[in-house]
XYZ file of C-alpha atoms in Angstrom:
413
model
C 77.636 82.137 349.709
C 76.238 84.627 347.221
C 78.187 83.780 344.173
C 78.801 86.516 341.728
C 79.438 84.855 338.410
C 80.929 86.397 335.406
C 78.902 88.005 332.613
C 80.590 85.749 330.013
C 79.324 82.413 331.820
C 75.879 83.906 332.456
C 75.234 84.327 328.826
C 75.523 80.571 328.030
C 72.285 79.038 327.853
C 71.052 75.774 329.295
C 67.938 74.210 327.496
C 65.668 72.030 329.624
C 64.776 69.798 326.677
C 68.458 68.884 326.362
C 68.542 67.920 330.168
C 65.296 66.080 329.546
C 66.750 63.831 326.836
C 69.745 63.236 328.722
C 67.646 61.926 331.604
C 65.763 59.757 329.271
C 68.948 58.234 327.801
C 70.055 57.065 331.351
C 67.408 54.540 331.492
C 68.701 51.143 330.389
C 65.666 50.502 328.233
C 65.726 53.703 326.273
C 66.386 53.478 322.629
C 68.485 56.707 321.956
C 68.648 58.474 318.766
C 69.650 61.582 320.696
C 73.469 62.032 320.943
C 76.253 61.443 318.336
C 78.041 58.450 319.813
C 79.753 55.750 317.908
C 78.923 52.177 318.762
C 81.592 50.005 320.650
C 82.043 47.849 317.537
C 83.295 51.054 315.844
C 86.199 51.140 318.073
C 89.493 49.471 316.652
C 90.202 47.994 320.145
C 92.558 45.361 318.990
C 94.713 47.676 316.945
C 94.748 50.357 319.799
C 95.561 47.610 322.470
C 98.599 46.548 320.238
C 99.959 50.052 319.751
C 99.524 50.840 323.574
C 101.394 47.835 324.452
C 104.161 48.615 321.956
C 104.525 52.166 323.569
C 104.833 50.687 326.816
C 107.355 48.201 325.419
C 109.625 51.028 324.615
C 112.528 51.811 326.987
C 111.715 55.499 327.016
C 108.153 56.426 328.097
C 108.776 60.133 328.143
C 107.768 60.345 324.718
C 104.007 60.085 325.590
C 103.911 60.458 329.412
C 105.938 63.682 329.767
C 104.729 67.172 329.070
C 104.792 67.970 325.382
C 104.697 70.883 322.835
C 101.495 72.980 323.063
C 101.008 72.597 319.223
C 101.204 68.905 319.228
C 103.585 66.016 319.403
C 105.828 66.128 316.263
C 105.273 62.505 315.236
C 101.395 62.917 315.275
C 101.648 66.222 313.497
C 103.719 64.601 310.721
C 101.378 61.672 310.167
C 98.391 64.083 310.459
C 99.879 66.361 307.884
C 100.565 63.794 305.328
C 96.837 62.748 305.581
C 95.328 66.084 305.545
C 97.466 66.894 302.410
C 96.953 63.663 300.389
C 93.485 62.510 301.466
C 91.659 65.522 302.535
C 93.387 68.208 300.645
C 93.179 70.982 303.233
C 96.653 71.371 304.340
C 99.614 73.043 302.643
C 102.790 73.154 304.649
C 103.900 76.301 302.813
C 100.720 78.391 303.888
C 99.431 76.621 306.846
C 100.436 75.318 310.186
C 98.823 72.352 312.248
C 97.603 72.518 316.008
C 96.291 69.757 318.066
C 93.453 70.660 320.207
C 91.367 68.811 322.731
C 88.433 68.071 320.540
C 87.038 70.423 317.906
C 85.078 72.450 320.360
C 88.340 73.556 321.956
C 89.342 74.559 318.461
C 86.294 76.814 318.160
C 86.836 78.409 321.618
C 90.397 79.169 320.708
C 89.522 80.678 317.458
C 86.756 83.042 319.093
C 89.302 83.812 321.818
C 91.924 84.920 319.214
C 89.666 86.916 316.824
C 86.559 88.219 318.833
C 86.249 91.060 321.210
C 83.203 91.485 323.419
C 80.362 92.667 321.117
C 81.858 91.245 318.069
C 79.543 89.086 315.883
C 80.007 85.452 314.559
C 77.667 84.567 311.514
C 76.288 81.024 312.086
C 73.752 78.778 310.474
C 70.348 79.286 312.468
C 70.314 75.509 313.253
C 73.845 74.437 314.447
C 76.157 72.752 316.959
C 75.343 74.128 320.377
C 78.833 73.960 321.673
C 79.955 76.366 319.001
C 77.273 78.792 320.034
C 78.446 78.623 323.678
C 82.033 79.209 322.651
C 80.925 82.299 320.987
C 78.865 83.617 323.828
C 81.508 82.712 326.539
C 83.777 85.351 325.104
C 80.958 88.120 324.934
C 80.542 87.846 321.254
C 77.259 87.571 319.691
C 76.006 84.707 317.206
C 74.179 86.011 314.267
C 71.575 83.228 313.114
C 71.173 83.065 309.407
C 68.582 80.732 308.168
C 69.196 77.917 305.618
C 68.129 78.296 301.895
C 68.130 74.647 300.635
C 71.376 72.928 301.547
C 73.137 76.252 302.347
C 73.125 79.133 304.752
C 71.210 81.791 302.965
C 74.180 83.464 301.147
C 72.226 86.508 300.105
C 71.326 87.223 303.828
C 75.075 86.777 304.744
C 76.096 89.233 302.029
C 73.466 91.600 303.320
C 74.880 91.344 306.866
C 78.307 91.900 305.782
C 77.389 95.030 303.669
C 75.615 96.435 306.700
C 78.511 95.904 308.998
C 80.061 99.420 308.765
C 81.625 99.069 312.157
C 83.347 95.745 311.230
C 81.983 93.868 313.989
C 81.520 90.615 312.080
C 84.811 88.644 312.634
C 83.850 85.013 311.959
C 81.552 82.891 309.793
C 81.054 79.499 311.595
C 79.910 76.737 309.169
C 79.392 72.912 309.151
C 79.305 72.750 305.375
C 79.539 68.865 305.081
C 76.881 66.816 306.883
C 75.685 69.731 308.779
C 74.789 69.179 312.462
C 71.784 68.905 312.899
C 70.481 69.018 309.406
C 72.743 66.625 307.661
C 72.918 68.840 304.524
C 76.140 69.557 302.600
C 76.707 73.015 300.863
C 77.110 72.678 297.112
C 80.612 73.660 295.689
C 79.281 76.815 294.053
C 78.098 77.965 297.305
C 81.308 77.009 299.031
C 83.111 79.308 296.444
C 80.628 82.157 297.030
C 81.003 82.200 300.768
C 84.717 81.999 300.553
C 84.800 85.030 298.149
C 82.395 87.067 300.444
C 84.863 86.244 303.412
C 87.744 87.528 301.140
C 85.983 90.508 300.068
C 84.895 91.570 303.503
C 87.976 90.539 305.570
C 86.097 87.849 307.593
C 87.471 84.545 308.790
C 85.727 81.250 308.065
C 85.864 78.483 310.667
C 85.068 75.271 308.707
C 84.035 72.656 311.252
C 84.429 69.142 309.591
C 84.007 66.371 312.310
C 81.962 64.023 309.833
C 83.647 64.747 306.449
C 85.258 61.171 306.287
C 81.894 59.509 306.671
C 80.566 59.643 303.009
C 78.035 57.056 301.986
C 76.647 58.140 298.903
C 77.733 60.356 295.920
C 81.067 62.126 295.467
C 82.834 64.084 298.077
C 82.656 67.912 297.777
C 85.880 69.773 298.087
C 86.344 71.535 301.462
C 86.335 75.269 301.493
C 89.875 75.186 302.928
C 90.977 73.369 299.817
C 90.705 76.520 297.752
C 92.016 78.901 300.383
C 94.832 80.939 298.783
C 94.327 84.099 300.941
C 94.367 82.654 304.623
C 90.799 83.296 305.409
C 89.759 79.683 306.355
C 90.591 77.750 309.464
C 89.804 74.107 309.111
C 88.810 72.031 312.102
C 88.745 68.181 312.284
C 88.473 65.525 314.951
C 89.371 61.945 315.662
C 86.270 61.615 317.862
C 84.069 60.312 315.217
C 86.828 58.072 313.321
C 88.799 56.761 316.120
C 87.216 57.217 319.718
C 85.573 60.260 321.342
C 87.686 59.762 324.635
C 91.094 60.619 322.706
C 89.845 64.155 322.875
C 92.262 64.598 319.816
C 91.050 67.360 317.465
C 93.170 69.626 315.155
C 93.007 72.965 313.431
C 94.615 73.832 309.914
C 95.493 77.649 310.469
C 96.922 80.214 308.166
C 100.624 80.854 309.109
C 99.851 84.509 309.758
C 97.359 83.728 312.346
C 98.801 80.686 313.989
C 100.851 82.220 316.643
C 97.845 84.179 318.291
C 95.635 81.139 318.335
C 98.545 79.080 319.775
C 99.043 81.732 322.571
C 95.348 81.352 323.373
C 95.777 77.625 323.729
C 98.721 78.056 326.009
C 96.400 79.883 328.504
C 94.051 77.120 328.308
C 96.206 74.099 328.750
C 99.953 72.972 328.508
C 99.227 70.521 325.571
C 96.774 67.919 324.284
C 96.800 64.404 325.443
C 100.329 62.993 324.400
C 99.415 59.343 324.719
C 96.495 59.453 322.349
C 98.496 61.525 319.894
C 101.069 58.893 319.714
C 98.525 56.110 319.454
C 96.761 57.890 316.671
C 99.941 58.582 314.895
C 101.078 54.929 315.103
C 97.600 53.816 313.715
C 98.107 56.157 310.592
C 101.651 55.069 310.102
C 101.756 51.387 311.057
C 98.330 50.156 310.187
C 95.900 50.613 307.273
C 93.924 53.804 308.696
C 92.116 54.352 305.537
C 90.818 50.691 305.584
C 89.510 51.452 309.185
C 87.648 54.588 307.843
C 86.205 52.409 305.085
C 85.019 50.057 307.718
C 83.141 52.765 309.328
C 81.548 53.841 306.232
C 80.164 50.231 305.590
C 79.031 49.959 309.291
C 77.251 53.336 309.376
C 75.834 52.963 305.835
C 73.710 49.889 306.723
C 72.173 51.792 309.670
C 71.844 54.944 307.574
C 69.953 52.972 304.795
C 67.693 51.152 307.318
C 66.824 54.281 309.086
C 65.775 55.987 305.883
C 63.917 52.884 304.648
C 61.858 52.921 307.912
C 61.234 56.581 307.768
C 59.966 56.168 304.105
C 57.137 54.180 305.491
C 55.796 57.210 307.471
C 53.301 59.435 305.578
C 54.853 62.818 304.506
C 51.512 64.301 305.921
C 52.981 63.489 309.248
C 56.583 64.087 308.911
C 59.409 64.861 306.240
C 63.094 64.317 306.655
C 66.236 65.639 304.986
C 68.254 62.994 303.228
C 71.877 63.470 303.839
C 74.835 61.806 301.952
C 76.766 60.897 305.098
C 77.646 61.897 308.611
C 76.005 60.951 311.757
C 72.363 62.396 311.614
C 69.180 62.836 309.973
C 66.747 65.675 310.719
C 63.172 65.218 310.766
C 60.255 67.752 310.511
C 56.952 67.568 312.057
C 53.903 68.459 310.032
C 52.365 71.780 310.967
C 49.182 70.061 311.893
C 50.816 67.917 314.532
C 50.960 68.725 318.390
C 54.520 68.976 319.223
C 54.115 68.574 323.018
C 52.058 65.385 322.475
C 54.885 63.942 320.195
C 57.490 64.341 322.714
C 55.371 63.107 325.584
C 54.696 59.965 323.617
C 58.525 59.381 322.946
C 59.299 59.876 326.580
C 56.557 57.471 327.786
C 57.805 54.897 325.250
C 61.439 55.467 326.041
C 62.739 56.807 322.821
C 65.027 59.771 322.993
C 65.691 62.448 320.121
C 67.137 65.857 320.188
C 64.465 68.512 319.743
C 65.306 71.147 317.166
C 65.329 74.118 319.381
C 68.379 72.530 321.285
C 70.265 72.501 318.150
C 69.755 76.225 317.249
C 71.396 79.402 318.039
C 68.381 81.103 319.639
C 66.867 77.884 321.117
C 63.642 78.724 319.720
C 61.715 78.728 316.448
C 62.457 75.040 315.432
C 59.818 73.150 317.452
C 58.808 70.936 314.520
C 62.371 69.723 313.989
C 64.091 66.817 315.634
C 67.568 65.207 315.113
C 68.099 61.451 314.958
C 71.446 59.734 315.276
C 71.830 56.396 313.535
C 75.469 55.423 314.449
C 74.878 54.252 317.976
C 71.588 52.432 318.004
C 71.431 48.655 316.734
C 69.549 47.597 313.639
C 66.829 46.203 315.837
C 66.704 49.422 317.847
C 66.376 51.433 314.623
C 63.397 49.373 313.504
C 61.653 49.412 316.856
C 62.526 53.136 317.522
C 61.174 54.439 314.279
C 58.115 52.446 314.775
C 57.528 54.232 317.938
C 58.260 57.569 316.363
C 55.622 56.646 313.690
C 53.005 55.903 316.541
C 53.974 59.159 318.254
C 53.299 61.128 314.944
C 50.021 59.566 314.869
C 49.003 60.313 318.327
C 50.158 63.877 317.749
C 47.947 64.299 314.827
C 45.269 66.566 316.119
C 42.642 65.200 313.903
C 43.138 61.685 315.083
C 44.808 61.961 318.450
C 41.501 61.456 320.550
C 40.715 58.283 318.679
C 44.313 56.771 319.172
C 44.263 57.649 322.899
C 40.948 55.844 323.202
C 42.397 52.815 321.451
C 45.462 52.737 323.701
C 43.229 52.962 326.679
C 41.188 49.809 325.821
């Protein structure tokens, strides 16, 4: 059969480095710093089991086993709305509506579907979440990669692009402003205000992707862009994947009321509803248990790993690599010295069974960031962090052009 695939699916890129990292992860002895997984200890299994049993003890099981509303189960939406209003400060029931989606990636997919035609443009940070980039390309839109300037997408270049957009092709600005993936950076408040003002001025929507925002380990939280949205130009996206369990596939959007119905129509062509069972479990967790204590427990668990990884990285000479110190989230981002041989570095990691995500994978164009690599610290154990960073340190020495021959000779002895 000679398959004729659609133009939209053909535009989605597959990177061989990502496949290589996944293959490496499947080996049982691999130390993986690659993917953003929580460890098993992070799952509140006891509470989830109790909640599940209580649901099945009810006389009426239809409330979670039957078809449900496309926008989300009312009990979950009520509990979620209270938390987003009082804890996160991104939801105002007078101006916004809530929609439950199957993970935040579906939220981005639906937003592009609702706002972008083929040939339209979505401004993105040059290094960003690959799933969002594929969502953009899948609908025939084009991601416009803007480099970072410090902790922030270069706002001068964003403004230049908006000014030059006389045909009004730019429809969205996709951002991960808090604990950015893959860099770990957080946009300062002044820059959040400025990009919001740019969006208002030029009539462009902001998609604020915030899967890690609850996981702050140092400093004070920075207000979300959505928290000062008075004009309905920000869609806020969150998820329970990082704070409950990835398999829930329960994400959510906070959408301005005037835009809500069109996004909902887009969802109804994708699925009937998001998983009812997990919505009810998450709702009961928020109403019947101390959900904020659970979040605090995650912060304590991950902070220990976060601090250890940085302490181990600090032992490495900055002549070999530097890294960006985040204040929270799931990831650190390292950068090889320009003098290092990148291929030799990755070959050494593969040979010694340490998996990382190369920088090109987590970028719009999948090129230009050869010297960057992303490290996850939430999944590996403390022992694996110590051992894995030591192997990375050795790989950096091997990759040093000036000393590589000597190191290889020592290994051969």
